[in-house]
Amino acid sequence: MNEDKLKQLSGKAIVTDDPDFEEKYMDMAAQLSLENVDKGGGPFAAVIVRNGDIIATGVNSVTVINDPTAHAEVMAIRNACSSLDNFKLTDCIVYSSCEPCPMCLSALYWAGVKKIFYGNTKEDADAIDFSDKFIYEELDRAPIDRHLKSIRVDSRKTIKAFQRWAAKPDKIEY
């Protein structure tokens, strides 16, 4: 870890004048991330708010529950969707202690959140050895050229589920 680099990065705060921003929710995400470190989890937390109500929170639980997808934002999304009994988080605002990684950002898009406010940057995370740089680089490569080879095979069998879905009149689109 490069502590000098982290000190340089963490001092560059952005003050928002966005009308949706409420500092108390960012403070909550910061506090949850601190508490999570003390409990053995990663230094990340997220709070999901809708119309001034806290819908759910989540903390990085990757090492606690042995699930590589248990990032703070993903855990918060799971909790919020369960609480709302809906897979869409329309009109929800996310307060995250750190800029979401590619997986979490994708999940936030899929969930349909309205906005994301975050504290630490991906560069801050990189400074403490939480780097997503390799994923961004991999996404720019052709699937066959990635370190994790992605190889397309004959889809005559797998396409049948797509055809059935396309023809289904009562499907729930997402």
PDB file of N, CA, C and O in Angstrom, residues 119-155:
ATOM      1  N   GLY A 119     -17.978   8.528  -2.148  1.00  0.00           N
ATOM      2  CA  GLY A 119     -16.914   9.240  -1.455  1.00  0.00           C
ATOM      3  C   GLY A 119     -15.557   8.974  -2.071  1.00  0.00           C
ATOM      4  O   GLY A 119     -15.043   9.774  -2.852  1.00  0.00           O
ATOM      5  N   ASN A 120     -14.950   7.847  -1.735  1.00  0.00           N
ATOM      6  CA  ASN A 120     -13.627   7.503  -2.259  1.00  0.00           C
ATOM      7  C   ASN A 120     -13.710   7.179  -3.743  1.00  0.00           C
ATOM      8  O   ASN A 120     -14.743   6.753  -4.245  1.00  0.00           O
ATOM      9  N   THR A 121     -12.591   7.386  -4.428  1.00  0.00           N
ATOM     10  CA  THR A 121     -12.529   7.116  -5.867  1.00  0.00           C
ATOM     11  C   THR A 121     -11.903   5.751  -6.130  1.00  0.00           C
ATOM     12  O   THR A 121     -11.314   5.135  -5.237  1.00  0.00           O
ATOM     13  N   LYS A 122     -11.976   5.324  -7.385  1.00  0.00           N
ATOM     14  CA  LYS A 122     -11.319   4.067  -7.748  1.00  0.00           C
ATOM     15  C   LYS A 122      -9.803   4.191  -7.590  1.00  0.00           C
ATOM     16  O   LYS A 122      -9.130   3.203  -7.304  1.00  0.00           O
ATOM     17  N   GLU A 123      -9.279   5.401  -7.709  1.00  0.00           N
ATOM     18  CA  GLU A 123      -7.849   5.607  -7.481  1.00  0.00           C
ATOM     19  C   GLU A 123      -7.508   5.455  -5.993  1.00  0.00           C
ATOM     20  O   GLU A 123      -6.456   4.913  -5.634  1.00  0.00           O
ATOM     21  N   ASP A 124      -8.412   5.930  -5.121  1.00  0.00           N
ATOM     22  CA  ASP A 124      -8.218   5.725  -3.679  1.00  0.00           C
ATOM     23  C   ASP A 124      -8.219   4.235  -3.368  1.00  0.00           C
ATOM     24  O   ASP A 124      -7.395   3.748  -2.584  1.00  0.00           O
ATOM     25  N   ALA A 125      -9.147   3.495  -3.972  1.00  0.00           N
ATOM     26  CA  ALA A 125      -9.233   2.049  -3.749  1.00  0.00           C
ATOM     27  C   ALA A 125      -7.973   1.351  -4.268  1.00  0.00           C
ATOM     28  O   ALA A 125      -7.437   0.451  -3.616  1.00  0.00           O
ATOM     29  N   ASP A 126      -7.494   1.790  -5.413  1.00  0.00           N
ATOM     30  CA  ASP A 126      -6.267   1.229  -5.979  1.00  0.00           C
ATOM     31  C   ASP A 126      -5.091   1.424  -5.028  1.00  0.00           C
ATOM     32  O   ASP A 126      -4.236   0.541  -4.884  1.00  0.00           O
ATOM     33  N   ALA A 127      -5.055   2.561  -4.354  1.00  0.00           N
ATOM     34  CA  ALA A 127      -3.948   2.872  -3.436  1.00  0.00           C
ATOM     35  C   ALA A 127      -3.903   1.928  -2.238  1.00  0.00           C
ATOM     36  O   ALA A 127      -2.860   1.789  -1.601  1.00  0.00           O
ATOM     37  N   ILE A 128      -5.026   1.261  -1.929  1.00  0.00           N
ATOM     38  CA  ILE A 128      -5.012   0.282  -0.829  1.00  0.00           C
ATOM     39  C   ILE A 128      -5.203  -1.141  -1.365  1.00  0.00           C
ATOM     40  O   ILE A 128      -5.704  -2.029  -0.680  1.00  0.00           O
ATOM     41  N   ASP A 129      -4.818  -1.331  -2.629  1.00  0.00           N
ATOM     42  CA  ASP A 129      -4.811  -2.643  -3.282  1.00  0.00           C
ATOM     43  C   ASP A 129      -6.190  -3.221  -3.582  1.00  0.00           C
ATOM     44  O   ASP A 129      -6.377  -4.438  -3.624  1.00  0.00           O
ATOM     45  N   PHE A 130      -7.166  -2.361  -3.811  1.00  0.00           N
ATOM     46  CA  PHE A 130      -8.470  -2.771  -4.341  1.00  0.00           C
ATOM     47  C   PHE A 130      -8.565  -2.178  -5.751  1.00  0.00           C
ATOM     48  O   PHE A 130      -9.252  -1.188  -5.965  1.00  0.00           O
ATOM     49  N   SER A 131      -7.874  -2.785  -6.687  1.00  0.00           N
ATOM     50  CA  SER A 131      -7.824  -2.225  -8.034  1.00  0.00           C
ATOM     51  C   SER A 131      -8.747  -2.980  -8.978  1.00  0.00           C
ATOM     52  O   SER A 131      -8.775  -4.206  -8.998  1.00  0.00           O
ATOM     53  N   ASP A 132      -9.485  -2.219  -9.759  1.00  0.00           N
ATOM     54  CA  ASP A 132     -10.355  -2.783 -10.795  1.00  0.00           C
ATOM     55  C   ASP A 132      -9.797  -2.497 -12.193  1.00  0.00           C
ATOM     56  O   ASP A 132     -10.444  -2.798 -13.184  1.00  0.00           O
ATOM     57  N   LYS A 133      -8.609  -1.927 -12.226  1.00  0.00           N
ATOM     58  CA  LYS A 133      -8.000  -1.522 -13.496  1.00  0.00           C
ATOM     59  C   LYS A 133      -7.948  -2.683 -14.492  1.00  0.00           C
ATOM     60  O   LYS A 133      -8.250  -2.524 -15.669  1.00  0.00           O
ATOM     61  N   PHE A 134      -7.601  -3.879 -13.990  1.00  0.00           N
ATOM     62  CA  PHE A 134      -7.470  -5.023 -14.887  1.00  0.00           C
ATOM     63  C   PHE A 134      -8.821  -5.394 -15.514  1.00  0.00           C
ATOM     64  O   PHE A 134      -8.875  -5.851 -16.655  1.00  0.00           O
ATOM     65  N   ILE A 135      -9.918  -5.180 -14.790  1.00  0.00           N
ATOM     66  CA  ILE A 135     -11.236  -5.504 -15.350  1.00  0.00           C
ATOM     67  C   ILE A 135     -11.571  -4.527 -16.472  1.00  0.00           C
ATOM     68  O   ILE A 135     -12.044  -4.933 -17.540  1.00  0.00           O
ATOM     69  N   TYR A 136     -11.321  -3.242 -16.251  1.00  0.00           N
ATOM     70  CA  TYR A 136     -11.565  -2.268 -17.311  1.00  0.00           C
ATOM     71  C   TYR A 136     -10.734  -2.601 -18.555  1.00  0.00           C
ATOM     72  O   TYR A 136     -11.225  -2.525 -19.680  1.00  0.00           O
ATOM     73  N   GLU A 137      -9.486  -3.002 -18.348  1.00  0.00           N
ATOM     74  CA  GLU A 137      -8.626  -3.377 -19.477  1.00  0.00           C
ATOM     75  C   GLU A 137      -9.152  -4.622 -20.178  1.00  0.00           C
ATOM     76  O   GLU A 137      -9.156  -4.704 -21.407  1.00  0.00           O
ATOM     77  N   GLU A 138      -9.606  -5.593 -19.408  1.00  0.00           N
ATOM     78  CA  GLU A 138     -10.136  -6.829 -19.982  1.00  0.00           C
ATOM     79  C   GLU A 138     -11.395  -6.568 -20.806  1.00  0.00           C
ATOM     80  O   GLU A 138     -11.598  -7.180 -21.848  1.00  0.00           O
ATOM     81  N   LEU A 139     -12.250  -5.669 -20.348  1.00  0.00           N
ATOM     82  CA  LEU A 139     -13.486  -5.366 -21.071  1.00  0.00           C
ATOM     83  C   LEU A 139     -13.215  -4.749 -22.434  1.00  0.00           C
ATOM     84  O   LEU A 139     -14.044  -4.867 -23.346  1.00  0.00           O
ATOM     85  N   ASP A 140     -12.070  -4.112 -22.580  1.00  0.00           N
ATOM     86  CA  ASP A 140     -11.705  -3.522 -23.867  1.00  0.00           C
ATOM     87  C   ASP A 140     -11.193  -4.557 -24.868  1.00  0.00           C
ATOM     88  O   ASP A 140     -11.076  -4.268 -26.054  1.00  0.00           O
ATOM     89  N   ARG A 141     -10.879  -5.757 -24.379  1.00  0.00           N
ATOM     90  CA  ARG A 141     -10.358  -6.812 -25.257  1.00  0.00           C
ATOM     91  C   ARG A 141     -11.499  -7.617 -25.878  1.00  0.00           C
ATOM     92  O   ARG A 141     -12.575  -7.710 -25.309  1.00  0.00           O
ATOM     93  N   ALA A 142     -11.207  -8.242 -27.006  1.00  0.00           N
ATOM     94  CA  ALA A 142     -12.157  -9.192 -27.595  1.00  0.00           C
ATOM     95  C   ALA A 142     -12.276 -10.376 -26.636  1.00  0.00           C
ATOM     96  O   ALA A 142     -11.283 -10.742 -25.978  1.00  0.00           O
ATOM     97  N   PRO A 143     -13.457 -10.982 -26.517  1.00  0.00           N
ATOM     98  CA  PRO A 143     -13.625 -12.095 -25.570  1.00  0.00           C
ATOM     99  C   PRO A 143     -12.549 -13.177 -25.667  1.00  0.00           C
ATOM    100  O   PRO A 143     -12.065 -13.667 -24.653  1.00  0.00           O
ATOM    101  N   ILE A 144     -12.153 -13.534 -26.851  1.00  0.00           N
ATOM    102  CA  ILE A 144     -11.158 -14.598 -27.028  1.00  0.00           C
ATOM    103  C   ILE A 144      -9.762 -14.167 -26.578  1.00  0.00           C
ATOM    104  O   ILE A 144      -8.921 -14.995 -26.268  1.00  0.00           O
ATOM    105  N   ASP A 145      -9.521 -12.842 -26.521  1.00  0.00           N
ATOM    106  CA  ASP A 145      -8.199 -12.331 -26.153  1.00  0.00           C
ATOM    107  C   ASP A 145      -8.054 -12.021 -24.661  1.00  0.00           C
ATOM    108  O   ASP A 145      -6.996 -11.583 -24.229  1.00  0.00           O
ATOM    109  N   ARG A 146      -9.102 -12.233 -23.891  1.00  0.00           N
ATOM    110  CA  ARG A 146      -9.038 -11.952 -22.460  1.00  0.00           C
ATOM    111  C   ARG A 146      -8.245 -13.024 -21.727  1.00  0.00           C
ATOM    112  O   ARG A 146      -8.110 -14.144 -22.200  1.00  0.00           O
ATOM    113  N   HIS A 147      -7.746 -12.659 -20.560  1.00  0.00           N
ATOM    114  CA  HIS A 147      -7.044 -13.638 -19.722  1.00  0.00           C
ATOM    115  C   HIS A 147      -7.969 -14.782 -19.337  1.00  0.00           C
ATOM    116  O   HIS A 147      -7.556 -15.936 -19.284  1.00  0.00           O
ATOM    117  N   LEU A 148      -9.214 -14.454 -19.042  1.00  0.00           N
ATOM    118  CA  LEU A 148     -10.245 -15.457 -18.796  1.00  0.00           C
ATOM    119  C   LEU A 148     -10.921 -15.676 -20.143  1.00  0.00           C
ATOM    120  O   LEU A 148     -11.779 -14.908 -20.564  1.00  0.00           O
ATOM    121  N   LYS A 149     -10.474 -16.703 -20.850  1.00  0.00           N
ATOM    122  CA  LYS A 149     -10.963 -16.936 -22.209  1.00  0.00           C
ATOM    123  C   LYS A 149     -12.474 -17.093 -22.227  1.00  0.00           C
ATOM    124  O   LYS A 149     -13.047 -17.796 -21.409  1.00  0.00           O
ATOM    125  N   SER A 150     -13.105 -16.423 -23.161  1.00  0.00           N
ATOM    126  CA  SER A 150     -14.541 -16.531 -23.391  1.00  0.00           C
ATOM    127  C   SER A 150     -14.712 -17.006 -24.821  1.00  0.00           C
ATOM    128  O   SER A 150     -14.423 -16.264 -25.762  1.00  0.00           O
ATOM    129  N   ILE A 151     -15.173 -18.231 -24.979  1.00  0.00           N
ATOM    130  CA  ILE A 151     -15.195 -18.868 -26.285  1.00  0.00           C
ATOM    131  C   ILE A 151     -16.631 -19.209 -26.674  1.00  0.00           C
ATOM    132  O   ILE A 151     -17.321 -19.939 -25.961  1.00  0.00           O
ATOM    133  N   ARG A 152     -17.083 -18.676 -27.769  1.00  0.00           N
ATOM    134  CA  ARG A 152     -18.436 -18.960 -28.256  1.00  0.00           C
ATOM    135  C   ARG A 152     -18.468 -20.337 -28.893  1.00  0.00           C
ATOM    136  O   ARG A 152     -17.575 -20.716 -29.639  1.00  0.00           O
ATOM    137  N   VAL A 153     -19.515 -21.069 -28.579  1.00  0.00           N
ATOM    138  CA  VAL A 153     -19.710 -22.405 -29.143  1.00  0.00           C
ATOM    139  C   VAL A 153     -21.054 -22.439 -29.870  1.00  0.00           C
ATOM    140  O   VAL A 153     -21.801 -21.471 -29.860  1.00  0.00           O
ATOM    141  N   ASP A 154     -21.365 -23.556 -30.459  1.00  0.00           N
ATOM    142  CA  ASP A 154     -22.627 -23.747 -31.192  1.00  0.00           C
ATOM    143  C   ASP A 154     -23.804 -23.443 -30.277  1.00  0.00           C
ATOM    144  O   ASP A 154     -23.921 -23.989 -29.183  1.00  0.00           O
ATOM    145  N   SER A 155     -24.698 -22.569 -30.717  1.00  0.00           N
ATOM    146  CA  SER A 155     -25.811 -22.141 -29.859  1.00  0.00           C
ATOM    147  C   SER A 155     -27.162 -22.718 -30.299  1.00  0.00           C
ATOM    148  O   SER A 155     -28.197 -22.222 -29.883  1.00  0.00           O
TER     149      SER A 155
END
